Short mmCIF file of C-alpha atoms in Angstrom, two decimals:
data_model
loop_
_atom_site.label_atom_id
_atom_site.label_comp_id
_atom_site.label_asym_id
_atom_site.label_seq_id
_atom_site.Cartn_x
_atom_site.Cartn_y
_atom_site.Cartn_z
CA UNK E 1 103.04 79.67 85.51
CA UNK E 2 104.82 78.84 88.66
CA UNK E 3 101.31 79.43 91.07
CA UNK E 4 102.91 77.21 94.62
CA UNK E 5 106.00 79.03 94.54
CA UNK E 6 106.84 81.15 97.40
CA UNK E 7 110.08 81.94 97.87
CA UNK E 8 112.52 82.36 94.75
CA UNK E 9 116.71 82.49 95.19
CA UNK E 10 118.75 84.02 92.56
CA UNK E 11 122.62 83.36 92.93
CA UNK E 12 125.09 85.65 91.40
CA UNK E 13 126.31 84.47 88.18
CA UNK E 14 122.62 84.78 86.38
CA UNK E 15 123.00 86.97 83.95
CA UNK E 16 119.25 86.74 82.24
CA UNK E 17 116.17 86.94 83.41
CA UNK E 18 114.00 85.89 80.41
CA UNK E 19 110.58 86.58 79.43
CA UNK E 20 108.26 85.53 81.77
CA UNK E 21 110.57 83.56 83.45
CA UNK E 22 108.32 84.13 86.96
CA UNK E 23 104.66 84.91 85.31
CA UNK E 24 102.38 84.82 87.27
CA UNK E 25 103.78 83.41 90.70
CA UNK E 26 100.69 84.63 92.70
CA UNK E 27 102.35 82.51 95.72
CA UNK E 28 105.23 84.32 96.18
CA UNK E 29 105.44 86.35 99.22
CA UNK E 30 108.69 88.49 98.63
CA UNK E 31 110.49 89.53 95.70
CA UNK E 32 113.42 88.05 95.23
CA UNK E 33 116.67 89.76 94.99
CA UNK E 34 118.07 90.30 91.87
CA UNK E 35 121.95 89.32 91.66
CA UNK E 36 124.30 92.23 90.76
CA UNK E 37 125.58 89.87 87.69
CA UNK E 38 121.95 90.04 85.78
CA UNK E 39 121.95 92.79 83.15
CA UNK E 40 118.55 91.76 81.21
CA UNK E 41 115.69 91.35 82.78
CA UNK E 42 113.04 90.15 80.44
CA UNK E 43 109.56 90.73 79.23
CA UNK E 44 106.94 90.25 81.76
CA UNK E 45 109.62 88.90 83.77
CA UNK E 46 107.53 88.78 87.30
CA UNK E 47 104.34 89.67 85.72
CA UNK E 48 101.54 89.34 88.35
CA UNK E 49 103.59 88.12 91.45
CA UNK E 50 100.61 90.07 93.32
CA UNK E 51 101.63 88.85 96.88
CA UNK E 52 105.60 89.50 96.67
CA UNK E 53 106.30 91.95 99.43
CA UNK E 54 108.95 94.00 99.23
CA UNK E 55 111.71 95.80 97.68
CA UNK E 56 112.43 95.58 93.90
CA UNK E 57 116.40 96.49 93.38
CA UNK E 58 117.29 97.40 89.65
CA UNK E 59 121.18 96.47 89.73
CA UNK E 60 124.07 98.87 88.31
CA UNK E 61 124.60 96.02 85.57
CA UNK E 62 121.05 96.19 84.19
CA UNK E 63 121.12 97.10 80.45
CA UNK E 64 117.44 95.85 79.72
CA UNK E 65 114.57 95.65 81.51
CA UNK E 66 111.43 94.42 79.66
CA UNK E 67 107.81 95.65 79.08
CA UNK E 68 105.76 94.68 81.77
CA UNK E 69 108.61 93.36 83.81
CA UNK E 70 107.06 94.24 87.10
CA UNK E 71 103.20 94.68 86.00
CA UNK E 72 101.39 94.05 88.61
CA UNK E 73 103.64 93.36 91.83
CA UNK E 74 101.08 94.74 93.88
CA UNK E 75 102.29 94.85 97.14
CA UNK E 76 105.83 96.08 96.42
CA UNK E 77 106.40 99.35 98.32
CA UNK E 78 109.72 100.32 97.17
CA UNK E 79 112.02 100.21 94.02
CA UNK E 80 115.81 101.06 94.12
CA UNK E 81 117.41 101.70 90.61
CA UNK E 82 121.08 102.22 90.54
CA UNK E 83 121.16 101.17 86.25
CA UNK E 84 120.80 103.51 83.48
CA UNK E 85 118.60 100.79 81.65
CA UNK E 86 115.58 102.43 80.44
CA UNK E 87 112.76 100.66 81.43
CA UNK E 88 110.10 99.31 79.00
CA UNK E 89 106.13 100.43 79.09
CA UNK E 90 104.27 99.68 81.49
CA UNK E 91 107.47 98.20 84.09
CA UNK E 92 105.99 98.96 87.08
CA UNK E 93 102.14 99.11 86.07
CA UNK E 94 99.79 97.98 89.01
CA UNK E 95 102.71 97.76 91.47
CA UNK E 96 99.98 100.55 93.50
CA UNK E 97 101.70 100.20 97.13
CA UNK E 98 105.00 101.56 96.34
CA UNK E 99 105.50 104.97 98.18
CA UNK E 100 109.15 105.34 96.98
CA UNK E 101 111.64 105.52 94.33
CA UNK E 102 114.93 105.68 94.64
CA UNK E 103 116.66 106.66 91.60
CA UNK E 104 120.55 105.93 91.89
CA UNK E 105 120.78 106.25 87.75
CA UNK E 106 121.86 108.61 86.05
CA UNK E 107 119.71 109.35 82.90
CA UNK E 108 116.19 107.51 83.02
CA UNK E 109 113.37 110.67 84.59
CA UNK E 110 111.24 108.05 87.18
CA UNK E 111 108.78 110.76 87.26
CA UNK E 112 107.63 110.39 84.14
CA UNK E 113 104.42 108.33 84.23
CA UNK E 114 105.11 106.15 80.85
CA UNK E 115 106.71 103.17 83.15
CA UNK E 116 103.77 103.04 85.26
CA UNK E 117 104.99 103.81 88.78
CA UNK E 118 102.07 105.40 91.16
CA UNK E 119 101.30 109.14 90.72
CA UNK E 120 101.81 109.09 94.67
CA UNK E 121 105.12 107.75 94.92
CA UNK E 122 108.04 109.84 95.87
CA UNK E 123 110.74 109.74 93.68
CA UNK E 124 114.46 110.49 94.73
CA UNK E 125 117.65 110.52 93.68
CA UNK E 126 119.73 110.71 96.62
CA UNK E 127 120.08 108.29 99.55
CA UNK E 128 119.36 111.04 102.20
CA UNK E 129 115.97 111.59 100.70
CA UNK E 130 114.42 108.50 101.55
CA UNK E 131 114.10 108.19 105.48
CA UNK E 132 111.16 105.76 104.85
CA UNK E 133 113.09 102.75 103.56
CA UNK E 134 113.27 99.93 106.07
CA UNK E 135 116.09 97.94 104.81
CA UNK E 136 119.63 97.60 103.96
CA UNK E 137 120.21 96.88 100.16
CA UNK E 138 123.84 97.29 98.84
CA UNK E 139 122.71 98.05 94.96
CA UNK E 140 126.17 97.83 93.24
CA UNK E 141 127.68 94.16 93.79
CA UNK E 142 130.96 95.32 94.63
CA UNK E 143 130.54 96.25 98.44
CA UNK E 144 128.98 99.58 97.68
CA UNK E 145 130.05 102.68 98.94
CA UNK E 146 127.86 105.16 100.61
CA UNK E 147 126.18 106.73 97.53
CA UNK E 148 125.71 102.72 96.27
CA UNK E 149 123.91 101.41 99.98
CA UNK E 150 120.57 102.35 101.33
CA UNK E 151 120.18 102.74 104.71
CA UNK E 152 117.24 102.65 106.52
CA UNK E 153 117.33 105.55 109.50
CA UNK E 154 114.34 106.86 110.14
CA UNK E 155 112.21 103.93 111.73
CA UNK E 156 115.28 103.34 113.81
CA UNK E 157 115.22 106.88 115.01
CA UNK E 158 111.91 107.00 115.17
CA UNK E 159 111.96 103.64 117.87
CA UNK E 160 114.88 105.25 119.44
CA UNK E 161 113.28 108.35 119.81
CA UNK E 162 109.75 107.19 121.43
CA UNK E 163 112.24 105.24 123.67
CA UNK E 164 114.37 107.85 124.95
CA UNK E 165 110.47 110.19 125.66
CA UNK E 166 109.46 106.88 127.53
CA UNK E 167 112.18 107.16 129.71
CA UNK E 168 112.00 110.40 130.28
CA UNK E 169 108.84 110.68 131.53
CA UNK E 170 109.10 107.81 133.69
CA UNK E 171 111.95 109.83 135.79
CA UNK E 172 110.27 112.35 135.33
CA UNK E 173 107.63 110.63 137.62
CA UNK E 174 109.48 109.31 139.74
CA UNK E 175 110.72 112.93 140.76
#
């Protein structure tokens, strides 16, 4: 139990992530990013890291990911998942604040409820689906190309837009 950590770096190279390697770090205030080198992530891996904010990105390289691995991340609000790794039961139980999925693999069906992702979450499998994102997250360790890198456009827009209405009517005013 690691309950005074709050911030956690993982450096490329790591290749495992064992079973409950981060149980239960109720400190932590954003989940970590996971190196494009790891391809197991283990049994109850981040179990209960209920104050992580964040995105959770599943790299390309991923061939396991572990029951429970995510149980209860509750204030997660978005998972990225560019591996073919089929995740355990119960993953992504309790993680209730994600909104969005997106699903860069290429066999695993998100939508099914067995992994225990919210009922309200949207679930995509293109990059032009999900305006909501708010970050940048290259998924595939390599530089990614544009089907491999998530970009965030529609808060930026959305700023942009309320801008450019601000502006006009002010002129519009001054008329």
């Amino acid at each position: 139990h690691c309950t005074s950590i709050t911030k956690i770096t993982l450096h490329e190279g790591l290749q495992i992530i064992g079973g409950g390697a981060f149980y239960d770090c109720s400190a932590l205030t954003e989940m970590p990013i996971i190196p494009s080198s790891v391809t197991m992530i283990g049994l109850s891996a981040f179990y209960n890291n209920e104050n992580a904010y964040g995105t959770i990105v599943i790299p390309q390289n991923v061939t396991t990911i572990g029951n429970q691995a995510f149980y209860d991340c509750e204030k997660v609000s978005s998972v990225v998942i560019s591996s073919d790794a089929t995740p355990g039961n119960q993953t992504f139980q309790s993680t209730t604040a994600i909104t969005e999925i997106l699903d860069l693999s290429d066999t695993v069906d998100y939508s099914v409820n067995r992994y225990g992702l919210p009922n309200t979450a949207t679930v995509s499998d293109s990059i032009g689906d999900c305006f909501g994102f708010v970050s940048v997250v290259d998924v595939s360790g390599n530089g990614g190309g544009p089907a491999q890198t998530l970009i965030a456009m529609l808060p930026l827009v959305m700023v942009l837009g309320l801008v450019l209405v601000a502006v006009g009517i002010l002129v519009w005013n001054r008329m």
